[in-house]
Short mmCIF file of C-alpha atoms in Angstrom, two decimals:
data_model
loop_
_atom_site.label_atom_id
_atom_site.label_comp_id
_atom_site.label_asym_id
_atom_site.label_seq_id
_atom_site.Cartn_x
_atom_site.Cartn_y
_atom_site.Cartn_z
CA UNK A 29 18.45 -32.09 -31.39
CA UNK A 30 16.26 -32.88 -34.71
CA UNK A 31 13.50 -33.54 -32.43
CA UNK A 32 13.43 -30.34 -30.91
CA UNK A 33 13.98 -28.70 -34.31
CA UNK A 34 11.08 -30.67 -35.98
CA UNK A 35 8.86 -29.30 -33.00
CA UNK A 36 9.86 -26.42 -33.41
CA UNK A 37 8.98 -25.90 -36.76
CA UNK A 38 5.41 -27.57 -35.92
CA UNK A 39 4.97 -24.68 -33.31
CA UNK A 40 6.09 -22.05 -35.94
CA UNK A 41 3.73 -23.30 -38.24
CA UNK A 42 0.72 -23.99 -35.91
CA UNK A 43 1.02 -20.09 -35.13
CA UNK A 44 1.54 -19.31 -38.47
CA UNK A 45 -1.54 -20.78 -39.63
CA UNK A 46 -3.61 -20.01 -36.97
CA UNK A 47 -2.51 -16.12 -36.15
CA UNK A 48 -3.80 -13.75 -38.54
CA UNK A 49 -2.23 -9.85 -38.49
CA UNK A 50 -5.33 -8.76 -36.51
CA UNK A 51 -4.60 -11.30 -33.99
CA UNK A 52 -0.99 -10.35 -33.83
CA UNK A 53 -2.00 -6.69 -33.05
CA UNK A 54 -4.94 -7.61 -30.42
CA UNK A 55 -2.60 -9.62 -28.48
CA UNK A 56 0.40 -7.25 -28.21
CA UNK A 57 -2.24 -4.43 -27.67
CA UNK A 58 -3.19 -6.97 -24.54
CA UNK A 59 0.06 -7.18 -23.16
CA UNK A 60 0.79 -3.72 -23.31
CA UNK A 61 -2.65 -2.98 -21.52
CA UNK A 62 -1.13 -6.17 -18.69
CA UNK A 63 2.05 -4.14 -18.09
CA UNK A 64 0.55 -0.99 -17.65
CA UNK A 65 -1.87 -2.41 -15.27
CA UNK A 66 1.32 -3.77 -13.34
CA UNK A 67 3.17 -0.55 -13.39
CA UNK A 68 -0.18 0.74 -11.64
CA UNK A 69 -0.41 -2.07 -8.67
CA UNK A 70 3.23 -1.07 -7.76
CA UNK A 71 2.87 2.36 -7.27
CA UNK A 72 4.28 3.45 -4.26
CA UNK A 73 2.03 5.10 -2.03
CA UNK A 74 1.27 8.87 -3.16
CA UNK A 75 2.63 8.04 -6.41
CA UNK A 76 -0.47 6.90 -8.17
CA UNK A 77 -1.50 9.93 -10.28
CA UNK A 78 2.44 10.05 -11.50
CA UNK A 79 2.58 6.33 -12.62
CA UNK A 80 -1.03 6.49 -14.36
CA UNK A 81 0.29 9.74 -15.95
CA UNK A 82 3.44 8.06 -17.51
CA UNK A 83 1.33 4.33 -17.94
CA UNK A 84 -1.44 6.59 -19.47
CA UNK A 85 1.36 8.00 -22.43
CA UNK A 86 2.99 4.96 -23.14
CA UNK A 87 0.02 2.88 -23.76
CA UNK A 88 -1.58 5.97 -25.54
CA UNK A 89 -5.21 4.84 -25.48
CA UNK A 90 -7.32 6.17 -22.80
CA UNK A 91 -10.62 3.92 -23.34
CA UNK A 92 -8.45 0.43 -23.57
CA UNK A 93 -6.44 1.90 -20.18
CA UNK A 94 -9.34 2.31 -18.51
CA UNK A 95 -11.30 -0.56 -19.93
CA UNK A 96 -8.23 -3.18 -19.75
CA UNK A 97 -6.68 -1.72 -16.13
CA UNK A 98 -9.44 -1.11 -14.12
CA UNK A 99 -9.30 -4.00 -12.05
CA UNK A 100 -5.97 -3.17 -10.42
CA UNK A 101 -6.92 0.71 -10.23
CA UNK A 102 -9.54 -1.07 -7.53
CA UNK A 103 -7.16 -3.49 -6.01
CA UNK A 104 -4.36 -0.65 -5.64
CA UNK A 105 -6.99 1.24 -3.63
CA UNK A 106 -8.08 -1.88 -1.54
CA UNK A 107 -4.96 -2.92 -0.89
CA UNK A 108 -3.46 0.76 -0.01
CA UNK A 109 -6.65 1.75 2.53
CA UNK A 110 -7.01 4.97 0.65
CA UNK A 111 -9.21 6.79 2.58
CA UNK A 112 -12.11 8.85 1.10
CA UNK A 113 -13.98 11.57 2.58
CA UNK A 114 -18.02 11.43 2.02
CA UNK A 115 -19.68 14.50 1.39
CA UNK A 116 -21.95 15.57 4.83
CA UNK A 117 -19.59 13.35 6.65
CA UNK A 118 -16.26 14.72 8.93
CA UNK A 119 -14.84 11.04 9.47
CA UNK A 120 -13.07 9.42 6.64
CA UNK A 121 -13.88 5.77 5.33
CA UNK A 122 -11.14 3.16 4.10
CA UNK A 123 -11.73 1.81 1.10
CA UNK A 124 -10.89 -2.31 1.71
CA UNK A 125 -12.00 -5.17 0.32
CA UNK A 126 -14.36 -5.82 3.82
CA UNK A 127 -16.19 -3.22 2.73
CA UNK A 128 -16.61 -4.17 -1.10
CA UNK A 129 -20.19 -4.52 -1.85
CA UNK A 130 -19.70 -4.87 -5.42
CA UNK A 131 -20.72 -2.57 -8.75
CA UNK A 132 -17.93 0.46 -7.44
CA UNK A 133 -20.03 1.10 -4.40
CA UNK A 134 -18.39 0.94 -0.99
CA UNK A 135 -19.67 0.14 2.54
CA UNK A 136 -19.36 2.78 5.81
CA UNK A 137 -20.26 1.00 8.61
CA UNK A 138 -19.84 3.93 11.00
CA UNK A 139 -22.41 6.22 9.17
CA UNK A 140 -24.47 3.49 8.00
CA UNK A 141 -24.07 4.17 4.27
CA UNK A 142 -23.42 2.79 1.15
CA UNK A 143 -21.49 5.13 -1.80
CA UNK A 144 -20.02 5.03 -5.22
CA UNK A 145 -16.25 5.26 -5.51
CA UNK A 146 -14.29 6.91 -8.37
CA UNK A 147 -11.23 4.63 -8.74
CA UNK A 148 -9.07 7.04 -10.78
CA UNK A 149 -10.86 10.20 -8.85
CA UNK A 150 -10.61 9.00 -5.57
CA UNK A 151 -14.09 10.82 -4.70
CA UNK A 152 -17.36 9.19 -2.86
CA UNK A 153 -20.98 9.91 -4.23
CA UNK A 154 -24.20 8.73 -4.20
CA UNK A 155 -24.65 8.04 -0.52
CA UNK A 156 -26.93 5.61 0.38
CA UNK A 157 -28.68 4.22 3.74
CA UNK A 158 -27.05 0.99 4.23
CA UNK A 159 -27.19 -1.09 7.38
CA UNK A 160 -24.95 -3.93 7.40
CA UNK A 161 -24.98 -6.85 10.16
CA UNK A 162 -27.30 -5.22 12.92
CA UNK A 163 -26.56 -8.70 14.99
CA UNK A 164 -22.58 -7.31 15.32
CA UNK A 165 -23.82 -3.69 15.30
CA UNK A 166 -23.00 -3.71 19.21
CA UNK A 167 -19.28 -5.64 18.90
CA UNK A 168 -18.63 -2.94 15.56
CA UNK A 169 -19.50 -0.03 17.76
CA UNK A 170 -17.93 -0.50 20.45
CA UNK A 171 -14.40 -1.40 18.70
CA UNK A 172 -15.11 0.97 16.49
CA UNK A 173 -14.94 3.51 19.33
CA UNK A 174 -11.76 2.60 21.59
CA UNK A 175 -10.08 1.78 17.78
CA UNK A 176 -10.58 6.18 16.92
CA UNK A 177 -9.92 6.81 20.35
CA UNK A 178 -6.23 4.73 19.83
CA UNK A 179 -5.62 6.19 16.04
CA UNK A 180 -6.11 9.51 16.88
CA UNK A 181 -3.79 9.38 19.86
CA UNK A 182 -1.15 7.80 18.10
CA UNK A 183 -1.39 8.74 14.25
CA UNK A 184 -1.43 12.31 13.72
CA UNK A 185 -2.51 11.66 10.08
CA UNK A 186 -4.50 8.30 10.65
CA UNK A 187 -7.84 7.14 10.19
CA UNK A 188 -9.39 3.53 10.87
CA UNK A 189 -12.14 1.69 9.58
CA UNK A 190 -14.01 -1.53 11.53
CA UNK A 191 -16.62 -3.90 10.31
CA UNK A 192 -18.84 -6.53 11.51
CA UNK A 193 -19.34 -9.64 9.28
CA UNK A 194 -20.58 -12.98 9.00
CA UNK A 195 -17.80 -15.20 7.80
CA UNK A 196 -17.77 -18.64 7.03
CA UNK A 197 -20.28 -18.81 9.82
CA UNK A 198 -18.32 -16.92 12.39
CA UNK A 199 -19.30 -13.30 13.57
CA UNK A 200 -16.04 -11.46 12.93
CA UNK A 201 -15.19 -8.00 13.94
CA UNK A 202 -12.46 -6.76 11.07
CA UNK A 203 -10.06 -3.64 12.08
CA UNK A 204 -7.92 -1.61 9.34
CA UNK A 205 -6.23 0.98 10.35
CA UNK A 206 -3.97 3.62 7.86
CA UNK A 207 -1.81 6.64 8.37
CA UNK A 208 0.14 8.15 5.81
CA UNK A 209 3.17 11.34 5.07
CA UNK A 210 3.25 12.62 1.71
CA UNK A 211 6.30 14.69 0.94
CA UNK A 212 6.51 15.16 -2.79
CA UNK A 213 8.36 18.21 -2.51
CA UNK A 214 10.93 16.59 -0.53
CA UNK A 215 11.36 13.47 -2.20
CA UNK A 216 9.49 11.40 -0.03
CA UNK A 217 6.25 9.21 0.80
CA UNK A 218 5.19 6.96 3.29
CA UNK A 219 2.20 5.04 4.03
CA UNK A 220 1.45 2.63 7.31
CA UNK A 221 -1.47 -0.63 7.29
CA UNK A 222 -2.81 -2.80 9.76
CA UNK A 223 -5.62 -5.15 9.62
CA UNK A 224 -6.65 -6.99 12.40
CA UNK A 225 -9.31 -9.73 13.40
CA UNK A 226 -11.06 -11.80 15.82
CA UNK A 227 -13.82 -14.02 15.89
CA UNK A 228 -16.83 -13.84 18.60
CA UNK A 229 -16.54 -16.97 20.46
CA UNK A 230 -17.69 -17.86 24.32
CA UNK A 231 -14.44 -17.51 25.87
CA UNK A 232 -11.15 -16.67 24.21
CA UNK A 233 -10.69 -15.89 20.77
CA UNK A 234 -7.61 -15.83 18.43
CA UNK A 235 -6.63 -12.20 17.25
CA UNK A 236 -4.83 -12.48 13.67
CA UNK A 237 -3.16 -9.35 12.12
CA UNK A 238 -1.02 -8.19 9.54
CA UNK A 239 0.99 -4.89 9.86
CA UNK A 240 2.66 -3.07 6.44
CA UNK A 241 5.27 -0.36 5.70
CA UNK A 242 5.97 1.14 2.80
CA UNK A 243 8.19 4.18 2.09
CA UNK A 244 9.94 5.63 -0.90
CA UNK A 245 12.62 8.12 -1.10
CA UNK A 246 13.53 8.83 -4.26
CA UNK A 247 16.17 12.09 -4.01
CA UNK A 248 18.95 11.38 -6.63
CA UNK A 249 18.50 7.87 -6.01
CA UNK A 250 15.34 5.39 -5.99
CA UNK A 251 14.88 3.24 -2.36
CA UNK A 252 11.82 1.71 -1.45
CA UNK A 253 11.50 -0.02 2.75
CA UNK A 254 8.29 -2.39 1.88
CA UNK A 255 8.03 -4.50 5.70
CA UNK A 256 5.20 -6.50 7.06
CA UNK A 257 4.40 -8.54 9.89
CA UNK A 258 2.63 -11.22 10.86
CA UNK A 259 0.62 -11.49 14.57
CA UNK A 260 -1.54 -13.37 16.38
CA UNK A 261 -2.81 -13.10 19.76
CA UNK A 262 -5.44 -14.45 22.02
CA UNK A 263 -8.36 -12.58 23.82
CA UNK A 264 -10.72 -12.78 26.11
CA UNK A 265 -14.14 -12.27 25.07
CA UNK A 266 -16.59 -10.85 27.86
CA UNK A 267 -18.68 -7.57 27.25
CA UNK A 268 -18.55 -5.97 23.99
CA UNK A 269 -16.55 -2.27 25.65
CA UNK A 270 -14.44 -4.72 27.94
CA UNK A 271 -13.77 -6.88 24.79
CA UNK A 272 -13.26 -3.68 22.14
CA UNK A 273 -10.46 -2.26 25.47
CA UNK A 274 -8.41 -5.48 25.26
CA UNK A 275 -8.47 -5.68 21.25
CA UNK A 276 -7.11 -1.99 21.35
CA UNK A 277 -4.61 -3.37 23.70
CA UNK A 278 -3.45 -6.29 21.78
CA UNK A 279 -2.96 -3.83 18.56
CA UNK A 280 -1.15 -1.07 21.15
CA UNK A 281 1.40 -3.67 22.25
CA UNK A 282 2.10 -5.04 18.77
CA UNK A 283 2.28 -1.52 16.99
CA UNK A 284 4.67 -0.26 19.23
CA UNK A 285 6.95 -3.76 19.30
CA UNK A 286 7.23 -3.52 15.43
CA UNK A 287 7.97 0.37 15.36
CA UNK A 288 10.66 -0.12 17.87
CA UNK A 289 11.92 -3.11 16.00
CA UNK A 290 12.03 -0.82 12.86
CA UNK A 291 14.04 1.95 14.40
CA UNK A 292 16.23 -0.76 16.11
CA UNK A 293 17.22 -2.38 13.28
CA UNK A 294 17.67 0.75 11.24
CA UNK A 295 20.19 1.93 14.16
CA UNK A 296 21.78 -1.20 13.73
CA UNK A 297 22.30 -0.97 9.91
CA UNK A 298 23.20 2.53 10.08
CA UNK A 299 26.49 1.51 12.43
CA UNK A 300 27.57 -1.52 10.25
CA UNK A 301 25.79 -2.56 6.90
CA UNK A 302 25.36 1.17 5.35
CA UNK A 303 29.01 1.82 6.67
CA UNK A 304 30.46 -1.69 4.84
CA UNK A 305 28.36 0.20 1.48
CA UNK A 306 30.50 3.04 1.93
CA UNK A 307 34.03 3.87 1.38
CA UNK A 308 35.94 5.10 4.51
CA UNK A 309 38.69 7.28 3.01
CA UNK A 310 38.92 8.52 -0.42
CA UNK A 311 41.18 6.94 -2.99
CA UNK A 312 44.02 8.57 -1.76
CA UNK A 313 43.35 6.53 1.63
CA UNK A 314 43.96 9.56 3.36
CA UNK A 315 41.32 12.12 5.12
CA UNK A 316 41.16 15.53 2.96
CA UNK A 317 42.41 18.64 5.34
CA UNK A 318 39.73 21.17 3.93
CA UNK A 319 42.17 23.93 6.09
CA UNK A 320 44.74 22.91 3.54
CA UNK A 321 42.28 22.65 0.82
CA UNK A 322 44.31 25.36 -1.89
CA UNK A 323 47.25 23.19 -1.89
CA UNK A 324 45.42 20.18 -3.58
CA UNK A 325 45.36 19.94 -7.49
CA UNK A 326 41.72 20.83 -7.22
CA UNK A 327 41.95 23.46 -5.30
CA UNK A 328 44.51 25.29 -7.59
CA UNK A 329 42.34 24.23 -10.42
CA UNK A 330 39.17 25.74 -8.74
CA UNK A 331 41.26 28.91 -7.33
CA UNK A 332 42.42 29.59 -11.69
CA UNK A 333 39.02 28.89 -12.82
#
């Protein structure tokens, strides 16, 4: 015990001596700005401009929030897929970390362009030409085209995103997919990922992909569903539209086991865990007769009021 007491009093003095008031203030201003950015990485999806609105009067200082946060306004965008419309352009672009070229511009490999991206805004400008891989230009195309032909069949409010890239020394074709349903007015948003890849090889190749949920409902209440899933796949590699028709396969059948698996589950929980949350009969432990209603305390109460 006097050990820990002597070091103690070493520690209070070594910050004592070495922490002046302007330190003091710097470093609490720093942890403030930390939290904030936090708050902002969590947002559930649609609910970005609401937390940055609240984070944004806490912390009280525009400049350091923007200076001191700005990293996870760009990772909460990667990470989410938010899509972004270019101007001149009808198809939306996901913004991901494939397509990251550094400096706040973004990469569209279907159009070919480069283009600045707002992070608070959400807005694209300054298009430029910008070519990419023109080696995988064939495998990107071509998954690229049975991918929209799958997301608009089976996400209303979808949009997809696929690049070709060298990595590590393997040509890799990289699929994201996002849909989302924002209901602010009735207490509800929603947002689906899926990210998918495979490696060019001779023969068969292994098809890795990750699929994400996240909902919030927050009507008198706060509940959040945040679900992923893990895949992989193999697939045979032959032309690059015989190739891009299986990958769209592989992602069909695993979409569609996960959604059912969802709903399943939900089912189950709705006949047995959300029943054991609630009580059964009121504390009486008998059913109200609501025929009989004006005979109950209450009722008298609410028939004199």
């Amino acid at each position: 015990m006097e050990t820990f007491h002597s070091l103690n009093n070493a520690l209070s003095t070594w910050h004592r001596d070495l922490l002046t008031p302007v330190d003091v203030v710097w470093g609490w201003t720093q942890w403030k700005v930390r939290i904030a950015a936090n708050f902002v990485s969590y947002a559930p999806p649609g609910e970005f401009n609401e937390v940055f609105n609240d984070v944004r009067l806490l912390l009280n200082n525009d400049n350091l929030l923007r200076e001191g946060a700005a990293h996870a306004f760009a990772r909460y965008n990667m990470d989410q897929f938010t899509p972004v419309k270019i101007e001149d352009h009808d198809d939306l672009v996901l913004i991901t970390e494939h397509g990251d070229l550094g400096h706040g511009r973004f990469f569209d490999p279907r159009n070919k362009l480069s283009f600045k991206f707002d992070q608070l805004r959400k807005e694209a400008s300054d298009p430029q030409p910008y070519e990419g891989e023109a080696a995988l230009r064939p495998w990107r195309d071509a998954c690229d085209s049975a991918l929209r032909a799958y997301v608009k069949d089976h996400y209303p409010n979808g949009g997809c995103t696929v690049y070709g890239k060298t990595i590590d020394g393997q040509q890799t074709i990289i699929a994201c997919i996002e849909s989302h349903q924002f209901q602010p007015k009735n207490f509800w948003n929603g947002r689906w990922r899926s990210e998918w890849k495979f490696n060019i090889t001779q023969s068969t190749a292994q098809v890795v992909g990750v699929l994400k949920i996240q909902v919030h409902y927050y009507e008198d209440g706060n509940v959040q569903l945040v679900s992923h899933k893990d895949v992989q796949e193999s697939l045979t590699i032959s032309t690059e539209a015989q190739t891009a028709k299986q990958f769209v396969k592989v992602i069909d059948s695993a979409e569609n086991e996960y959604q059912t698996a969802i709903s399943e589950n939900y089912q189950t929980m709705s006949d047995t865990t959300f029943k054991a949350l609630r009580r059964q009969l009121p504390v009486t432990r008998t059913k109200i007769d609501w025929n009989k209603i004006l005979s109950y305390k209450i009722g008298k109460e609410m028939q004199n009021a």
